[in-house]
Short mmCIF file of C-alpha atoms in Angstrom, two decimals:
data_model
loop_
_atom_site.label_atom_id
_atom_site.label_comp_id
_atom_site.label_asym_id
_atom_site.label_seq_id
_atom_site.Cartn_x
_atom_site.Cartn_y
_atom_site.Cartn_z
CA MET A 4 48.17 179.53 80.83
CA LYS A 5 44.78 178.41 82.12
CA ARG A 6 41.72 180.11 80.66
CA ILE A 7 39.18 181.44 83.19
CA SER A 8 35.55 180.71 82.39
CA ILE A 9 32.89 183.44 82.44
CA ARG A 10 31.35 181.84 85.52
CA GLU A 11 34.70 182.01 87.36
CA ARG A 12 35.13 185.68 86.31
CA ARG A 13 31.68 186.58 87.68
CA THR A 14 32.48 184.89 90.98
CA PHE A 15 35.81 186.72 91.18
CA PHE A 16 34.32 190.15 90.43
CA ARG A 17 31.15 189.78 92.50
CA PRO A 18 32.65 191.50 95.61
CA PHE A 19 34.10 194.30 93.44
CA PRO A 20 31.13 196.73 93.79
CA LEU A 21 31.21 196.35 97.57
CA PHE A 22 34.95 196.99 97.56
CA CYS A 23 34.41 200.16 95.49
CA LEU A 24 31.71 201.40 97.85
CA LEU A 25 33.88 200.83 100.93
CA LEU A 26 36.84 202.53 99.27
CA THR A 27 34.70 205.54 98.35
CA LEU A 28 33.36 205.85 101.90
CA ALA A 29 36.86 205.58 103.33
CA LEU A 30 38.22 208.29 101.05
CA THR A 31 35.26 210.70 101.26
CA PRO A 32 35.78 213.50 103.79
CA ALA A 33 33.38 213.17 106.70
CA GLN A 34 30.74 215.83 107.29
CA ALA A 35 31.29 217.93 110.36
CA THR A 36 29.04 216.30 112.96
CA ASP A 37 30.91 217.21 116.12
CA THR A 38 28.20 217.22 118.76
CA ASP A 39 30.11 219.84 120.74
CA THR A 40 29.80 222.51 118.03
CA LEU A 41 26.69 224.00 119.64
CA VAL A 42 27.02 223.03 123.27
CA GLY A 43 28.11 225.96 125.39
CA LYS A 44 27.34 228.47 122.63
CA GLU A 45 24.44 230.83 122.20
CA LEU A 46 21.98 229.54 119.62
CA ALA A 47 22.03 231.67 116.48
CA PRO A 48 18.81 233.62 115.89
CA PHE A 49 16.31 231.91 113.60
CA GLN A 50 12.78 232.19 112.30
CA VAL A 51 10.50 229.36 111.16
CA THR A 52 6.84 228.92 110.26
CA ALA A 53 4.55 227.35 112.86
CA PHE A 54 1.99 224.84 111.65
CA ASP A 55 -0.73 227.48 112.15
CA GLY A 56 1.11 229.84 109.76
CA SER A 57 2.48 232.22 112.37
CA MET A 58 6.19 232.97 112.61
CA VAL A 59 8.26 231.49 115.45
CA ARG A 60 11.47 233.32 116.32
CA SER A 61 14.20 232.12 118.61
CA GLU A 62 13.95 235.40 120.54
CA ASP A 63 10.37 234.38 121.49
CA PHE A 64 12.02 232.02 124.00
CA ALA A 65 14.29 234.62 125.62
CA GLY A 66 14.53 234.19 129.37
CA LYS A 67 13.05 230.67 129.27
CA VAL A 68 14.43 227.15 129.34
CA TRP A 69 13.43 225.46 126.10
CA VAL A 70 13.75 222.29 124.08
CA VAL A 71 13.90 222.15 120.28
CA ASP A 72 13.68 218.82 118.49
CA PHE A 73 14.59 218.45 114.79
CA TRP A 74 12.58 215.70 113.07
CA ALA A 75 10.93 214.48 109.86
CA THR A 76 7.88 212.31 109.14
CA TRP A 77 9.93 209.59 107.41
CA CYS A 78 12.38 209.30 110.34
CA GLN A 79 11.27 206.35 112.50
CA PRO A 80 13.54 207.23 115.46
CA CYS A 81 12.03 210.75 115.37
CA LEU A 82 8.53 209.29 115.54
CA ASN A 83 9.57 206.93 118.35
CA ALA A 84 10.79 209.90 120.43
CA MET A 85 7.59 211.94 120.07
CA PRO A 86 5.55 210.25 122.83
CA ALA A 87 8.35 210.95 125.34
CA LEU A 88 8.58 214.57 124.19
CA GLN A 89 4.79 214.94 124.46
CA GLU A 90 4.96 213.53 127.99
CA LEU A 91 7.64 216.07 128.93
CA TYR A 92 5.70 218.90 127.33
CA ASP A 93 2.64 217.95 129.39
CA HIS A 94 4.72 217.50 132.55
CA TYR A 95 6.29 220.98 132.42
CA ASP A 96 2.97 222.60 131.47
CA GLY A 97 4.36 225.93 130.22
CA LYS A 98 7.26 226.11 132.66
CA VAL A 99 9.54 225.02 129.79
CA GLU A 100 9.03 225.90 126.13
CA PHE A 101 9.09 223.19 123.47
CA LEU A 102 9.42 223.42 119.69
CA MET A 103 9.16 220.39 117.45
CA LEU A 104 10.86 221.60 114.28
CA ASN A 105 10.40 219.57 111.10
CA THR A 106 13.56 220.03 109.04
CA GLY A 107 11.69 219.98 105.75
CA TRP A 108 14.21 217.44 104.43
CA ASN A 109 12.29 215.31 101.90
CA ASP A 110 9.10 216.25 103.72
CA SER A 111 6.05 218.45 103.29
CA LEU A 112 4.12 220.71 105.62
CA LEU A 113 0.91 218.84 104.78
CA ARG A 114 2.41 215.43 105.66
CA ALA A 115 3.99 216.79 108.87
CA ARG A 116 0.82 218.54 110.00
CA GLY A 117 -1.20 215.37 109.28
CA LEU A 118 1.12 213.22 111.37
CA ILE A 119 0.90 215.58 114.37
CA GLN A 120 -2.91 215.79 114.15
CA LYS A 121 -3.35 212.03 113.61
CA ASN A 122 -1.36 211.26 116.78
CA GLY A 123 -2.99 213.99 118.87
CA TYR A 124 0.27 215.72 119.76
CA THR A 125 -0.22 219.14 121.34
CA PHE A 126 3.36 220.44 121.59
CA PRO A 127 4.22 223.48 119.43
CA THR A 128 5.33 222.46 115.96
CA ALA A 129 6.99 224.32 113.11
CA PHE A 130 8.30 223.61 109.62
CA ASP A 131 11.55 224.85 108.12
CA THR A 132 10.31 225.93 104.69
CA THR A 133 13.89 226.79 103.62
CA GLN A 134 15.22 223.35 104.62
CA LYS A 135 18.42 225.09 105.73
CA LEU A 136 18.18 225.86 109.44
CA ALA A 137 19.32 222.49 110.78
CA LYS A 138 22.35 222.46 108.48
CA GLU A 139 23.21 226.07 109.38
CA LEU A 140 23.21 224.97 113.03
CA GLY A 141 25.49 222.03 112.25
CA ILE A 142 22.73 219.43 112.58
CA PHE A 143 23.10 216.68 110.00
CA LYS A 144 21.36 213.81 111.81
CA ILE A 145 17.82 213.51 113.05
CA PRO A 146 16.38 213.31 115.52
CA THR A 147 18.53 215.89 117.22
CA THR A 148 17.27 217.49 120.41
CA LEU A 149 18.74 220.64 121.92
CA VAL A 150 18.12 221.80 125.48
CA ILE A 151 18.68 225.54 125.79
CA ASP A 152 19.00 227.60 128.95
CA ALA A 153 17.27 230.88 129.76
CA SER A 154 20.17 232.91 128.32
CA GLY A 155 19.81 231.18 124.92
CA THR A 156 22.88 228.96 125.34
CA VAL A 157 22.72 225.36 124.17
CA ARG A 158 23.49 223.24 127.23
CA PHE A 159 22.70 219.73 125.99
CA ARG A 160 22.51 218.05 122.59
CA HIS A 161 21.23 214.57 121.76
CA GLU A 162 21.48 212.83 118.41
CA GLY A 163 19.43 209.75 117.65
CA PHE A 164 17.00 207.91 119.87
CA GLY A 165 17.61 205.25 122.49
CA SER A 166 14.34 204.48 124.25
CA VAL A 167 11.34 206.40 125.53
CA THR A 168 12.55 205.91 129.12
CA GLU A 169 16.07 207.06 128.28
CA VAL A 170 14.87 210.16 126.45
CA SER A 171 12.37 211.04 129.16
CA GLU A 172 14.77 210.52 132.08
CA ASN A 173 17.77 212.27 130.47
CA LEU A 174 15.83 215.27 129.25
CA ARG A 175 13.93 215.61 132.51
CA ALA A 176 17.18 215.64 134.52
CA GLU A 177 18.75 218.18 132.17
CA ILE A 178 15.69 220.43 132.10
CA ASP A 179 15.38 220.26 135.89
CA SER A 180 19.04 221.24 136.30
CA LEU A 181 18.50 224.27 134.03
CA LEU A 182 15.33 225.29 135.85
CA GLU A 183 17.22 225.11 139.14
CA ALA A 184 20.06 227.14 137.60
CA THR A 185 17.67 229.92 136.60
CA GLU A 186 16.79 230.20 140.27
CA GLY A 187 20.41 229.87 141.45
CA ALA A 188 23.90 229.20 140.07
CA PRO A 189 24.53 228.63 136.32
CA ALA A 190 24.32 225.06 134.99
CA GLU A 191 27.31 223.20 133.54
CA SER A 192 27.38 222.60 129.79
CA GLN A 193 27.22 218.93 128.87
CA THR A 194 26.78 216.68 125.86
CA ARG A 195 25.33 213.20 126.00
#
């Protein structure tokens, strides 16, 4: 029987940690991230703290079309989406409500407030001090953007970030369809 040298053993076992990691991922139950879990349903009532210290409640948006974006300061795709969301906020000029909601996940109010001020963003911002709201709503990835109709029903949900143009065009079309629906027939629920 041939003896295997230490060098040969190391070479043989080098891929072993990667194999273990892949096996663990394959056998671990996936978190529920079905993007349809909210679409077509009324958004559960919530309350968060605005950056100015006031309380923001979901019922404050009753009767209005609104957009809520879940983000964090360390999330580069979240930061990439912010200019497009600011542009939309400016475009709708109060006709649509916006709420940029920092999840609080590995973040601080001070860091979040500083980022918003540094970049000159003017959209309404809030911080989830409990760090639970996003998870309670079934949101496990950020950025996640919800577009909600005037009755409080989630009509569209986006996870991740493609490009500024994509975000701006998709959200604008969805918001416009909901604004038209508030003046006429109800809008169809969709997920992108």
